[in-house]
């Protein structure tokens, strides 16, 4: 393989942060407003944070990477402490994660806190999927371990089955991307079939099937993609769009992430998720240097990818 496993690990972590930072200035915008104001978002810009800054998505992915590096696995008791230690409210955290943190601060155990929100059903927001890259690369070669680790990394804040399922589908997409050789043409139909195997609910199964149909029809109109797959804050209205952005532009990291951000809505998270898959597929070399130069905490993020790779290759 021309692209090393190490490059793919680093590419997925940095890809998360790059997509997050690129989408940050247009989070909550409609695709038409993005088009009117910028045409497209191809450069880092200032938004609610300075140019090149990442948001909660990457801050939480950092927490997961730190836990795996320290504990050798996803230890949920450790992870929730790291999440709360790293928590910087300026980074635009989602409502459900903030609610869970507040309850834990009041002395409620994390599993009760996570379960108690939204009428005792837990959150099905995309917060578990957006941060999953470190888990996905670390367990890319073992689906059963991956599934267990995704569950532990998700349920500390997102207890709803759809929140966890979204994270599992996103993680599976990243793991598949790690395993593919980017020099060969990507079989997108086969990729979608593999994702269908991990779907548990009708909600996700229908969305993933729709991805396959839309790709076969060659649909690249972003308004159609938003209408059919969504650009929202729920796991099932953002994970499918992120995967679609990657599969539509599988041959270019830059084009995939620019497309994901152009969908608007939860643009930083959709950008982060597409960046995680595309970075895992191509490796870090495919990420434009002009973006990496502007990225906050670039060296630290890169070191997390390196350490995950070292730990992975050492444990074999
Ligand atoms: Mg965010």
PDB file of C-alpha atoms and ligand atoms in Angstrom:
ATOM      1  CA  UNK A   1       0.000   0.000   0.000  1.00  0.00           C
ATOM      2  CA  UNK A   2       1.416   3.329  -1.024  1.00  0.00           C
ATOM      3  CA  UNK A   3      -0.320   5.217   1.754  1.00  0.00           C
ATOM      4  CA  UNK A   4       0.886   4.044   5.142  1.00  0.00           C
ATOM      5  CA  UNK A   5      -1.435   3.054   7.958  1.00  0.00           C
ATOM      6  CA  UNK A   6       0.191   5.765  10.052  1.00  0.00           C
ATOM      7  CA  UNK A   7      -0.742   8.395   7.472  1.00  0.00           C
ATOM      8  CA  UNK A   8      -4.333   7.148   7.470  1.00  0.00           C
ATOM      9  CA  UNK A   9      -4.588   7.359  11.278  1.00  0.00           C
ATOM     10  CA  UNK A  10      -3.218  10.913  11.274  1.00  0.00           C
ATOM     11  CA  UNK A  11      -5.340  11.777   8.230  1.00  0.00           C
ATOM     12  CA  UNK A  12      -8.562  10.798   9.978  1.00  0.00           C
ATOM     13  CA  UNK A  13      -7.804  12.828  13.121  1.00  0.00           C
ATOM     14  CA  UNK A  14      -6.635  15.882  11.196  1.00  0.00           C
ATOM     15  CA  UNK A  15      -9.445  15.388   8.677  1.00  0.00           C
ATOM     16  CA  UNK A  16     -11.962  15.695  11.512  1.00  0.00           C
ATOM     17  CA  UNK A  17     -10.408  18.957  12.709  1.00  0.00           C
ATOM     18  CA  UNK A  18     -10.042  20.411   9.197  1.00  0.00           C
ATOM     19  CA  UNK A  19     -13.673  19.747   8.252  1.00  0.00           C
ATOM     20  CA  UNK A  20     -14.790  21.110  11.613  1.00  0.00           C
ATOM     21  CA  UNK A  21     -12.744  24.322  11.250  1.00  0.00           C
ATOM     22  CA  UNK A  22     -13.819  24.849   7.625  1.00  0.00           C
ATOM     23  CA  UNK A  23     -17.500  24.455   8.497  1.00  0.00           C
ATOM     24  CA  UNK A  24     -17.382  26.452  11.762  1.00  0.00           C
ATOM     25  CA  UNK A  25     -18.051  29.908  10.205  1.00  0.00           C
ATOM     26  CA  UNK A  26     -21.195  28.723   8.393  1.00  0.00           C
ATOM     27  CA  UNK A  27     -22.732  26.493  11.053  1.00  0.00           C
ATOM     28  CA  UNK A  28     -26.496  27.052  11.036  1.00  0.00           C
ATOM     29  CA  UNK A  29     -26.509  28.693   7.597  1.00  0.00           C
ATOM     30  CA  UNK A  30     -28.737  27.473   4.790  1.00  0.00           C
ATOM     31  CA  UNK A  31     -26.975  26.152   1.677  1.00  0.00           C
ATOM     32  CA  UNK A  32     -28.460  29.030  -0.338  1.00  0.00           C
ATOM     33  CA  UNK A  33     -27.065  31.666   2.054  1.00  0.00           C
ATOM     34  CA  UNK A  34     -23.595  30.055   1.862  1.00  0.00           C
ATOM     35  CA  UNK A  35     -23.845  30.115  -1.927  1.00  0.00           C
ATOM     36  CA  UNK A  36     -24.982  33.750  -2.027  1.00  0.00           C
ATOM     37  CA  UNK A  37     -22.346  35.054   0.382  1.00  0.00           C
ATOM     38  CA  UNK A  38     -19.287  32.927  -0.425  1.00  0.00           C
ATOM     39  CA  UNK A  39     -20.042  30.892  -3.531  1.00  0.00           C
ATOM     40  CA  UNK A  40     -18.304  28.036  -1.767  1.00  0.00           C
ATOM     41  CA  UNK A  41     -16.190  27.667   1.351  1.00  0.00           C
ATOM     42  CA  UNK A  42     -12.744  26.657   0.139  1.00  0.00           C
ATOM     43  CA  UNK A  43     -10.621  28.631   2.621  1.00  0.00           C
ATOM     44  CA  UNK A  44     -10.473  28.850   6.419  1.00  0.00           C
ATOM     45  CA  UNK A  45     -12.451  31.831   7.715  1.00  0.00           C
ATOM     46  CA  UNK A  46     -13.296  33.537  10.979  1.00  0.00           C
ATOM     47  CA  UNK A  47     -16.668  32.676  12.479  1.00  0.00           C
ATOM     48  CA  UNK A  48     -17.747  32.507  16.115  1.00  0.00           C
ATOM     49  CA  UNK A  49     -14.123  31.476  16.718  1.00  0.00           C
ATOM     50  CA  UNK A  50     -10.955  32.770  14.975  1.00  0.00           C
ATOM     51  CA  UNK A  51      -9.912  31.421  11.551  1.00  0.00           C
ATOM     52  CA  UNK A  52      -8.677  27.811  11.706  1.00  0.00           C
ATOM     53  CA  UNK A  53     -10.283  27.075  15.088  1.00  0.00           C
ATOM     54  CA  UNK A  54     -12.038  23.800  15.706  1.00  0.00           C
ATOM     55  CA  UNK A  55     -15.235  23.370  17.746  1.00  0.00           C
ATOM     56  CA  UNK A  56     -16.712  20.826  20.180  1.00  0.00           C
ATOM     57  CA  UNK A  57     -16.496  18.027  17.577  1.00  0.00           C
ATOM     58  CA  UNK A  58     -12.706  18.017  17.560  1.00  0.00           C
ATOM     59  CA  UNK A  59     -12.356  18.840  21.251  1.00  0.00           C
ATOM     60  CA  UNK A  60     -14.348  15.685  22.043  1.00  0.00           C
ATOM     61  CA  UNK A  61     -12.434  13.593  19.489  1.00  0.00           C
ATOM     62  CA  UNK A  62      -9.271  14.738  21.282  1.00  0.00           C
ATOM     63  CA  UNK A  63     -10.781  13.470  24.549  1.00  0.00           C
ATOM     64  CA  UNK A  64     -11.446  10.036  23.055  1.00  0.00           C
ATOM     65  CA  UNK A  65      -7.908   9.840  21.636  1.00  0.00           C
ATOM     66  CA  UNK A  66      -6.446  10.838  25.021  1.00  0.00           C
ATOM     67  CA  UNK A  67      -8.453   8.135  26.787  1.00  0.00           C
ATOM     68  CA  UNK A  68      -7.420   5.393  24.356  1.00  0.00           C
ATOM     69  CA  UNK A  69      -3.764   6.480  24.610  1.00  0.00           C
ATOM     70  CA  UNK A  70      -3.852   6.531  28.411  1.00  0.00           C
ATOM     71  CA  UNK A  71      -6.005   3.467  29.051  1.00  0.00           C
ATOM     72  CA  UNK A  72      -5.332   1.363  25.947  1.00  0.00           C
ATOM     73  CA  UNK A  73      -9.087   1.187  25.294  1.00  0.00           C
ATOM     74  CA  UNK A  74     -12.279   3.268  25.585  1.00  0.00           C
ATOM     75  CA  UNK A  75     -12.938   3.340  29.325  1.00  0.00           C
ATOM     76  CA  UNK A  76     -16.235   5.242  29.703  1.00  0.00           C
ATOM     77  CA  UNK A  77     -15.603   6.233  33.342  1.00  0.00           C
ATOM     78  CA  UNK A  78     -12.297   7.776  32.313  1.00  0.00           C
ATOM     79  CA  UNK A  79     -13.679   9.246  29.091  1.00  0.00           C
ATOM     80  CA  UNK A  80     -16.447  11.286  30.707  1.00  0.00           C
ATOM     81  CA  UNK A  81     -13.879  12.809  33.109  1.00  0.00           C
ATOM     82  CA  UNK A  82     -11.617  13.750  30.190  1.00  0.00           C
ATOM     83  CA  UNK A  83     -14.566  15.247  28.279  1.00  0.00           C
ATOM     84  CA  UNK A  84     -15.477  17.414  31.272  1.00  0.00           C
ATOM     85  CA  UNK A  85     -11.868  18.379  31.949  1.00  0.00           C
ATOM     86  CA  UNK A  86     -11.393  19.488  28.310  1.00  0.00           C
ATOM     87  CA  UNK A  87     -14.788  21.222  28.086  1.00  0.00           C
ATOM     88  CA  UNK A  88     -14.506  24.757  26.746  1.00  0.00           C
ATOM     89  CA  UNK A  89     -18.018  26.249  26.418  1.00  0.00           C
ATOM     90  CA  UNK A  90     -16.843  28.737  23.765  1.00  0.00           C
ATOM     91  CA  UNK A  91     -16.520  25.873  21.294  1.00  0.00           C
ATOM     92  CA  UNK A  92     -20.270  25.596  20.739  1.00  0.00           C
ATOM     93  CA  UNK A  93     -21.229  22.398  22.517  1.00  0.00           C
ATOM     94  CA  UNK A  94     -24.579  20.787  21.746  1.00  0.00           C
ATOM     95  CA  UNK A  95     -27.459  21.072  24.158  1.00  0.00           C
ATOM     96  CA  UNK A  96     -27.544  17.382  25.125  1.00  0.00           C
ATOM     97  CA  UNK A  97     -23.856  17.137  25.999  1.00  0.00           C
ATOM     98  CA  UNK A  98     -24.072  20.335  28.049  1.00  0.00           C
ATOM     99  CA  UNK A  99     -27.124  18.987  29.883  1.00  0.00           C
ATOM    100  CA  UNK A 100     -25.368  15.711  30.713  1.00  0.00           C
ATOM    101  CA  UNK A 101     -22.288  17.573  32.016  1.00  0.00           C
ATOM    102  CA  UNK A 102     -24.474  19.762  34.281  1.00  0.00           C
ATOM    103  CA  UNK A 103     -26.226  16.726  35.772  1.00  0.00           C
ATOM    104  CA  UNK A 104     -22.906  14.978  36.452  1.00  0.00           C
ATOM    105  CA  UNK A 105     -21.629  18.130  38.158  1.00  0.00           C
ATOM    106  CA  UNK A 106     -24.621  17.852  40.472  1.00  0.00           C
ATOM    107  CA  UNK A 107     -23.453  14.368  41.476  1.00  0.00           C
ATOM    108  CA  UNK A 108     -25.577  12.199  39.187  1.00  0.00           C
ATOM    109  CA  UNK A 109     -23.650   9.182  37.729  1.00  0.00           C
ATOM    110  CA  UNK A 110     -22.964   9.540  33.991  1.00  0.00           C
ATOM    111  CA  UNK A 111     -25.109   6.601  32.918  1.00  0.00           C
ATOM    112  CA  UNK A 112     -28.145   8.011  34.720  1.00  0.00           C
ATOM    113  CA  UNK A 113     -27.432  11.522  33.477  1.00  0.00           C
ATOM    114  CA  UNK A 114     -27.026  10.410  29.871  1.00  0.00           C
ATOM    115  CA  UNK A 115     -30.185   8.318  30.011  1.00  0.00           C
ATOM    116  CA  UNK A 116     -32.316  10.951  31.771  1.00  0.00           C
ATOM    117  CA  UNK A 117     -32.321  13.653  29.093  1.00  0.00           C
ATOM    118  CA  UNK A 118     -35.093  13.932  26.484  1.00  0.00           C
ATOM    119  CA  UNK A 119     -37.754  12.242  28.617  1.00  0.00           C
ATOM    120  CA  UNK A 120     -35.566   9.362  29.699  1.00  0.00           C
ATOM    121  CA  UNK A 121     -34.691   8.298  26.155  1.00  0.00           C
ATOM    122  CA  UNK A 122     -31.277   9.911  25.850  1.00  0.00           C
ATOM    123  CA  UNK A 123     -29.960  11.989  22.954  1.00  0.00           C
ATOM    124  CA  UNK A 124     -29.994  10.947  19.299  1.00  0.00           C
ATOM    125  CA  UNK A 125     -27.984  13.977  18.256  1.00  0.00           C
ATOM    126  CA  UNK A 126     -24.901  13.572  16.081  1.00  0.00           C
ATOM    127  CA  UNK A 127     -22.558  14.255  19.030  1.00  0.00           C
ATOM    128  CA  UNK A 128     -21.471  10.635  19.336  1.00  0.00           C
ATOM    129  CA  UNK A 129     -20.763  10.266  15.589  1.00  0.00           C
ATOM    130  CA  UNK A 130     -18.878  13.549  15.146  1.00  0.00           C
ATOM    131  CA  UNK A 131     -16.110  12.556  17.598  1.00  0.00           C
ATOM    132  CA  UNK A 132     -15.702   8.879  16.689  1.00  0.00           C
ATOM    133  CA  UNK A 133     -12.587   8.974  14.420  1.00  0.00           C
ATOM    134  CA  UNK A 134     -10.037   7.896  17.088  1.00  0.00           C
ATOM    135  CA  UNK A 135     -12.147   4.821  17.933  1.00  0.00           C
ATOM    136  CA  UNK A 136     -12.720   3.993  14.270  1.00  0.00           C
ATOM    137  CA  UNK A 137      -9.060   4.054  13.266  1.00  0.00           C
ATOM    138  CA  UNK A 138      -7.915   2.223  16.388  1.00  0.00           C
ATOM    139  CA  UNK A 139     -10.325  -0.675  15.813  1.00  0.00           C
ATOM    140  CA  UNK A 140     -10.426  -0.505  12.005  1.00  0.00           C
ATOM    141  CA  UNK A 141      -9.562  -4.203  11.615  1.00  0.00           C
ATOM    142  CA  UNK A 142     -11.929  -5.778  14.150  1.00  0.00           C
ATOM    143  CA  UNK A 143     -15.634  -5.082  13.787  1.00  0.00           C
ATOM    144  CA  UNK A 144     -16.732  -6.647  17.083  1.00  0.00           C
ATOM    145  CA  UNK A 145     -14.186  -4.612  19.060  1.00  0.00           C
ATOM    146  CA  UNK A 146     -15.136  -1.531  17.065  1.00  0.00           C
ATOM    147  CA  UNK A 147     -18.807  -1.978  17.904  1.00  0.00           C
ATOM    148  CA  UNK A 148     -18.102  -2.378  21.617  1.00  0.00           C
ATOM    149  CA  UNK A 149     -15.799   0.645  21.709  1.00  0.00           C
ATOM    150  CA  UNK A 150     -18.253   2.831  19.756  1.00  0.00           C
ATOM    151  CA  UNK A 151     -20.926   1.917  22.286  1.00  0.00           C
ATOM    152  CA  UNK A 152     -18.705   2.921  25.217  1.00  0.00           C
ATOM    153  CA  UNK A 153     -17.554   6.142  23.539  1.00  0.00           C
ATOM    154  CA  UNK A 154     -21.151   7.122  22.698  1.00  0.00           C
ATOM    155  CA  UNK A 155     -23.310   6.259  25.663  1.00  0.00           C
ATOM    156  CA  UNK A 156     -21.563   8.582  28.134  1.00  0.00           C
ATOM    157  CA  UNK A 157     -23.535  11.431  26.532  1.00  0.00           C
ATOM    158  CA  UNK A 158     -25.746   9.822  23.843  1.00  0.00           C
ATOM    159  CA  UNK A 159     -27.770   6.933  25.205  1.00  0.00           C
ATOM    160  CA  UNK A 160     -30.499   6.816  22.526  1.00  0.00           C
ATOM    161  CA  UNK A 161     -30.056   3.811  20.185  1.00  0.00           C
ATOM    162  CA  UNK A 162     -30.168   6.106  17.130  1.00  0.00           C
ATOM    163  CA  UNK A 163     -27.394   8.280  18.568  1.00  0.00           C
ATOM    164  CA  UNK A 164     -25.220   5.194  19.032  1.00  0.00           C
ATOM    165  CA  UNK A 165     -26.200   3.676  15.666  1.00  0.00           C
ATOM    166  CA  UNK A 166     -25.211   6.882  13.861  1.00  0.00           C
ATOM    167  CA  UNK A 167     -21.801   6.700  15.539  1.00  0.00           C
ATOM    168  CA  UNK A 168     -21.439   3.037  14.552  1.00  0.00           C
ATOM    169  CA  UNK A 169     -22.267   3.734  10.893  1.00  0.00           C
ATOM    170  CA  UNK A 170     -19.883   6.704  10.791  1.00  0.00           C
ATOM    171  CA  UNK A 171     -17.169   4.605  12.504  1.00  0.00           C
ATOM    172  CA  UNK A 172     -17.720   1.765  10.037  1.00  0.00           C
ATOM    173  CA  UNK A 173     -17.338   4.190   7.129  1.00  0.00           C
ATOM    174  CA  UNK A 174     -14.022   5.396   8.588  1.00  0.00           C
ATOM    175  CA  UNK A 175     -12.814   1.831   9.268  1.00  0.00           C
ATOM    176  CA  UNK A 176     -13.670   0.778   5.694  1.00  0.00           C
ATOM    177  CA  UNK A 177     -11.833   3.851   4.389  1.00  0.00           C
ATOM    178  CA  UNK A 178      -8.717   2.893   6.385  1.00  0.00           C
ATOM    179  CA  UNK A 179      -8.796  -0.547   4.777  1.00  0.00           C
ATOM    180  CA  UNK A 180      -9.127   0.680   1.189  1.00  0.00           C
ATOM    181  CA  UNK A 181      -6.177   1.388  -1.085  1.00  0.00           C
ATOM    182  CA  UNK A 182      -6.704   4.927  -2.443  1.00  0.00           C
ATOM    183  CA  UNK A 183      -4.710   4.113  -5.601  1.00  0.00           C
ATOM    184  CA  UNK A 184      -7.537   1.887  -6.751  1.00  0.00           C
ATOM    185  CA  UNK A 185     -10.946   3.051  -7.894  1.00  0.00           C
ATOM    186  CA  UNK A 186     -13.341   2.992  -4.945  1.00  0.00           C
ATOM    187  CA  UNK A 187     -16.282   0.654  -5.424  1.00  0.00           C
ATOM    188  CA  UNK A 188     -18.956   2.915  -3.921  1.00  0.00           C
ATOM    189  CA  UNK A 189     -21.710   0.341  -4.350  1.00  0.00           C
ATOM    190  CA  UNK A 190     -19.734  -2.194  -2.320  1.00  0.00           C
ATOM    191  CA  UNK A 191     -18.987   0.496   0.290  1.00  0.00           C
ATOM    192  CA  UNK A 192     -22.719   1.204   0.716  1.00  0.00           C
ATOM    193  CA  UNK A 193     -23.491  -2.546   0.921  1.00  0.00           C
ATOM    194  CA  UNK A 194     -21.010  -2.859   3.779  1.00  0.00           C
ATOM    195  CA  UNK A 195     -22.651   0.028   5.623  1.00  0.00           C
ATOM    196  CA  UNK A 196     -26.061  -1.602   5.201  1.00  0.00           C
ATOM    197  CA  UNK A 197     -24.764  -4.627   7.111  1.00  0.00           C
ATOM    198  CA  UNK A 198     -24.343  -2.569  10.283  1.00  0.00           C
ATOM    199  CA  UNK A 199     -27.680  -0.715  10.118  1.00  0.00           C
ATOM    200  CA  UNK A 200     -30.025  -1.718  12.913  1.00  0.00           C
ATOM    201  CA  UNK A 201     -33.013   0.617  12.531  1.00  0.00           C
ATOM    202  CA  UNK A 202     -35.342   1.219   9.587  1.00  0.00           C
ATOM    203  CA  UNK A 203     -34.495   4.917   9.843  1.00  0.00           C
ATOM    204  CA  UNK A 204     -30.828   4.333   9.034  1.00  0.00           C
ATOM    205  CA  UNK A 205     -31.402   1.415   6.670  1.00  0.00           C
ATOM    206  CA  UNK A 206     -33.658   3.575   4.485  1.00  0.00           C
ATOM    207  CA  UNK A 207     -31.197   6.458   4.528  1.00  0.00           C
ATOM    208  CA  UNK A 208     -28.233   4.255   3.590  1.00  0.00           C
ATOM    209  CA  UNK A 209     -30.238   2.616   0.791  1.00  0.00           C
ATOM    210  CA  UNK A 210     -31.083   6.100  -0.436  1.00  0.00           C
ATOM    211  CA  UNK A 211     -27.361   6.954  -0.502  1.00  0.00           C
ATOM    212  CA  UNK A 212     -26.860   4.022  -2.867  1.00  0.00           C
ATOM    213  CA  UNK A 213     -29.732   5.041  -5.156  1.00  0.00           C
ATOM    214  CA  UNK A 214     -28.665   8.689  -5.288  1.00  0.00           C
ATOM    215  CA  UNK A 215     -25.062   7.764  -6.082  1.00  0.00           C
ATOM    216  CA  UNK A 216     -26.250   5.468  -8.877  1.00  0.00           C
ATOM    217  CA  UNK A 217     -28.203   8.407 -10.295  1.00  0.00           C
ATOM    218  CA  UNK A 218     -25.161  10.668  -9.935  1.00  0.00           C
ATOM    219  CA  UNK A 219     -27.027  13.293  -7.892  1.00  0.00           C
ATOM    220  CA  UNK A 220     -24.740  16.127  -6.850  1.00  0.00           C
ATOM    221  CA  UNK A 221     -27.310  18.917  -6.428  1.00  0.00           C
ATOM    222  CA  UNK A 222     -26.794  19.963  -2.807  1.00  0.00           C
ATOM    223  CA  UNK A 223     -30.404  21.073  -2.394  1.00  0.00           C
ATOM    224  CA  UNK A 224     -31.579  17.577  -3.298  1.00  0.00           C
ATOM    225  CA  UNK A 225     -29.021  16.043  -0.935  1.00  0.00           C
ATOM    226  CA  UNK A 226     -30.196  18.257   1.937  1.00  0.00           C
ATOM    227  CA  UNK A 227     -33.847  17.473   1.193  1.00  0.00           C
ATOM    228  CA  UNK A 228     -33.295  13.716   0.952  1.00  0.00           C
ATOM    229  CA  UNK A 229     -30.529  13.091   3.496  1.00  0.00           C
ATOM    230  CA  UNK A 230     -30.639  16.201   5.708  1.00  0.00           C
ATOM    231  CA  UNK A 231     -28.208  18.701   7.223  1.00  0.00           C
ATOM    232  CA  UNK A 232     -29.479  18.659  10.782  1.00  0.00           C
ATOM    233  CA  UNK A 233     -28.253  17.987  14.294  1.00  0.00           C
ATOM    234  CA  UNK A 234     -29.795  14.514  14.593  1.00  0.00           C
ATOM    235  CA  UNK A 235     -27.563  11.529  13.867  1.00  0.00           C
ATOM    236  CA  UNK A 236     -29.825  10.358  11.015  1.00  0.00           C
ATOM    237  CA  UNK A 237     -29.990  13.785   9.331  1.00  0.00           C
ATOM    238  CA  UNK A 238     -26.225  14.347   9.231  1.00  0.00           C
ATOM    239  CA  UNK A 239     -24.263  11.058   9.203  1.00  0.00           C
ATOM    240  CA  UNK A 240     -25.833   9.986   5.854  1.00  0.00           C
ATOM    241  CA  UNK A 241     -25.016  13.387   4.275  1.00  0.00           C
ATOM    242  CA  UNK A 242     -21.417  13.210   5.473  1.00  0.00           C
ATOM    243  CA  UNK A 243     -20.994   9.722   4.025  1.00  0.00           C
ATOM    244  CA  UNK A 244     -22.641  10.857   0.792  1.00  0.00           C
ATOM    245  CA  UNK A 245     -20.228  13.796   0.487  1.00  0.00           C
ATOM    246  CA  UNK A 246     -17.288  11.404   0.793  1.00  0.00           C
ATOM    247  CA  UNK A 247     -18.655   8.864  -1.685  1.00  0.00           C
ATOM    248  CA  UNK A 248     -19.604  11.530  -4.249  1.00  0.00           C
ATOM    249  CA  UNK A 249     -16.086  12.991  -4.084  1.00  0.00           C
ATOM    250  CA  UNK A 250     -14.103   9.935  -2.998  1.00  0.00           C
ATOM    251  CA  UNK A 251     -11.093  10.853  -5.151  1.00  0.00           C
ATOM    252  CA  UNK A 252     -10.421  14.254  -3.544  1.00  0.00           C
ATOM    253  CA  UNK A 253     -10.200  15.169   0.149  1.00  0.00           C
ATOM    254  CA  UNK A 254     -10.600  18.851  -0.665  1.00  0.00           C
ATOM    255  CA  UNK A 255     -13.669  18.441  -2.874  1.00  0.00           C
ATOM    256  CA  UNK A 256     -15.368  16.080  -0.409  1.00  0.00           C
ATOM    257  CA  UNK A 257     -14.977  18.428   2.547  1.00  0.00           C
ATOM    258  CA  UNK A 258     -15.892  21.571   0.579  1.00  0.00           C
ATOM    259  CA  UNK A 259     -19.034  19.783  -0.607  1.00  0.00           C
ATOM    260  CA  UNK A 260     -19.948  18.645   2.931  1.00  0.00           C
ATOM    261  CA  UNK A 261     -19.638  22.199   4.261  1.00  0.00           C
ATOM    262  CA  UNK A 262     -21.696  23.569   1.343  1.00  0.00           C
ATOM    263  CA  UNK A 263     -24.701  21.595   2.653  1.00  0.00           C
ATOM    264  CA  UNK A 264     -24.925  24.096   5.524  1.00  0.00           C
ATOM    265  CA  UNK A 265     -26.989  23.331   8.630  1.00  0.00           C
ATOM    266  CA  UNK A 266     -24.703  21.522  11.068  1.00  0.00           C
ATOM    267  CA  UNK A 267     -21.877  22.333   8.656  1.00  0.00           C
ATOM    268  CA  UNK A 268     -18.957  21.955  11.069  1.00  0.00           C
ATOM    269  CA  UNK A 269     -20.086  18.484  12.125  1.00  0.00           C
ATOM    270  CA  UNK A 270     -20.918  17.276   8.604  1.00  0.00           C
ATOM    271  CA  UNK A 271     -17.536  18.670   7.494  1.00  0.00           C
ATOM    272  CA  UNK A 272     -15.789  16.944  10.415  1.00  0.00           C
ATOM    273  CA  UNK A 273     -17.399  13.584   9.643  1.00  0.00           C
ATOM    274  CA  UNK A 274     -16.642  13.740   5.913  1.00  0.00           C
ATOM    275  CA  UNK A 275     -13.080  14.859   6.736  1.00  0.00           C
ATOM    276  CA  UNK A 276     -12.639  11.886   9.075  1.00  0.00           C
ATOM    277  CA  UNK A 277     -13.661   9.383   6.381  1.00  0.00           C
ATOM    278  CA  UNK A 278     -11.783  11.046   3.531  1.00  0.00           C
ATOM    279  CA  UNK A 279      -8.653  11.560   5.668  1.00  0.00           C
ATOM    280  CA  UNK A 280      -8.739   7.875   6.622  1.00  0.00           C
ATOM    281  CA  UNK A 281      -9.052   6.938   2.967  1.00  0.00           C
ATOM    282  CA  UNK A 282      -6.374   9.162   1.419  1.00  0.00           C
ATOM    283  CA  UNK A 283      -4.003   9.708   4.344  1.00  0.00           C
ATOM    284  CA  UNK A 284      -2.713  13.028   5.629  1.00  0.00           C
ATOM    285  CA  UNK A 285      -0.785  13.820   2.422  1.00  0.00           C
ATOM    286  CA  UNK A 286      -4.095  14.538   0.642  1.00  0.00           C
ATOM    287  CA  UNK A 287      -5.102  17.314   3.044  1.00  0.00           C
ATOM    288  CA  UNK A 288      -4.270  20.726   1.526  1.00  0.00           C
ATOM    289  CA  UNK A 289      -1.238  22.269   3.196  1.00  0.00           C
ATOM    290  CA  UNK A 290      -2.844  25.720   3.203  1.00  0.00           C
ATOM    291  CA  UNK A 291      -5.570  24.361   5.492  1.00  0.00           C
ATOM    292  CA  UNK A 292      -3.187  22.512   7.818  1.00  0.00           C
ATOM    293  CA  UNK A 293      -1.068  25.669   8.206  1.00  0.00           C
ATOM    294  CA  UNK A 294      -4.070  27.547   9.575  1.00  0.00           C
ATOM    295  CA  UNK A 295      -5.352  24.755  11.831  1.00  0.00           C
ATOM    296  CA  UNK A 296      -5.316  25.365  15.564  1.00  0.00           C
ATOM    297  CA  UNK A 297      -3.249  22.841  17.568  1.00  0.00           C
ATOM    298  CA  UNK A 298      -2.022  21.115  14.420  1.00  0.00           C
ATOM    299  CA  UNK A 299       1.051  19.575  16.083  1.00  0.00           C
ATOM    300  CA  UNK A 300      -0.917  18.163  19.001  1.00  0.00           C
ATOM    301  CA  UNK A 301      -3.633  16.696  16.767  1.00  0.00           C
ATOM    302  CA  UNK A 302      -0.986  15.097  14.568  1.00  0.00           C
ATOM    303  CA  UNK A 303       0.752  13.641  17.639  1.00  0.00           C
ATOM    304  CA  UNK A 304      -2.514  12.020  18.775  1.00  0.00           C
ATOM    305  CA  UNK A 305      -2.833  10.244  15.425  1.00  0.00           C
ATOM    306  CA  UNK A 306       0.806   9.111  15.678  1.00  0.00           C
ATOM    307  CA  UNK A 307       0.367   7.808  19.215  1.00  0.00           C
ATOM    308  CA  UNK A 308      -2.790   5.883  18.310  1.00  0.00           C
ATOM    309  CA  UNK A 309      -0.907   4.285  15.428  1.00  0.00           C
ATOM    310  CA  UNK A 310       2.079   3.427  17.677  1.00  0.00           C
ATOM    311  CA  UNK A 311      -0.217   1.858  20.249  1.00  0.00           C
ATOM    312  CA  UNK A 312      -2.057  -0.080  17.547  1.00  0.00           C
ATOM    313  CA  UNK A 313       1.045  -1.452  15.872  1.00  0.00           C
ATOM    314  CA  UNK A 314       2.734  -2.206  19.227  1.00  0.00           C
ATOM    315  CA  UNK A 315      -0.252  -4.202  20.473  1.00  0.00           C
ATOM    316  CA  UNK A 316      -0.145  -6.556  17.486  1.00  0.00           C
TER     317      UNK A 316
HETATM  318 MG1  LIG B   1     -19.336  21.802  16.504  1.00  0.00          MG
END
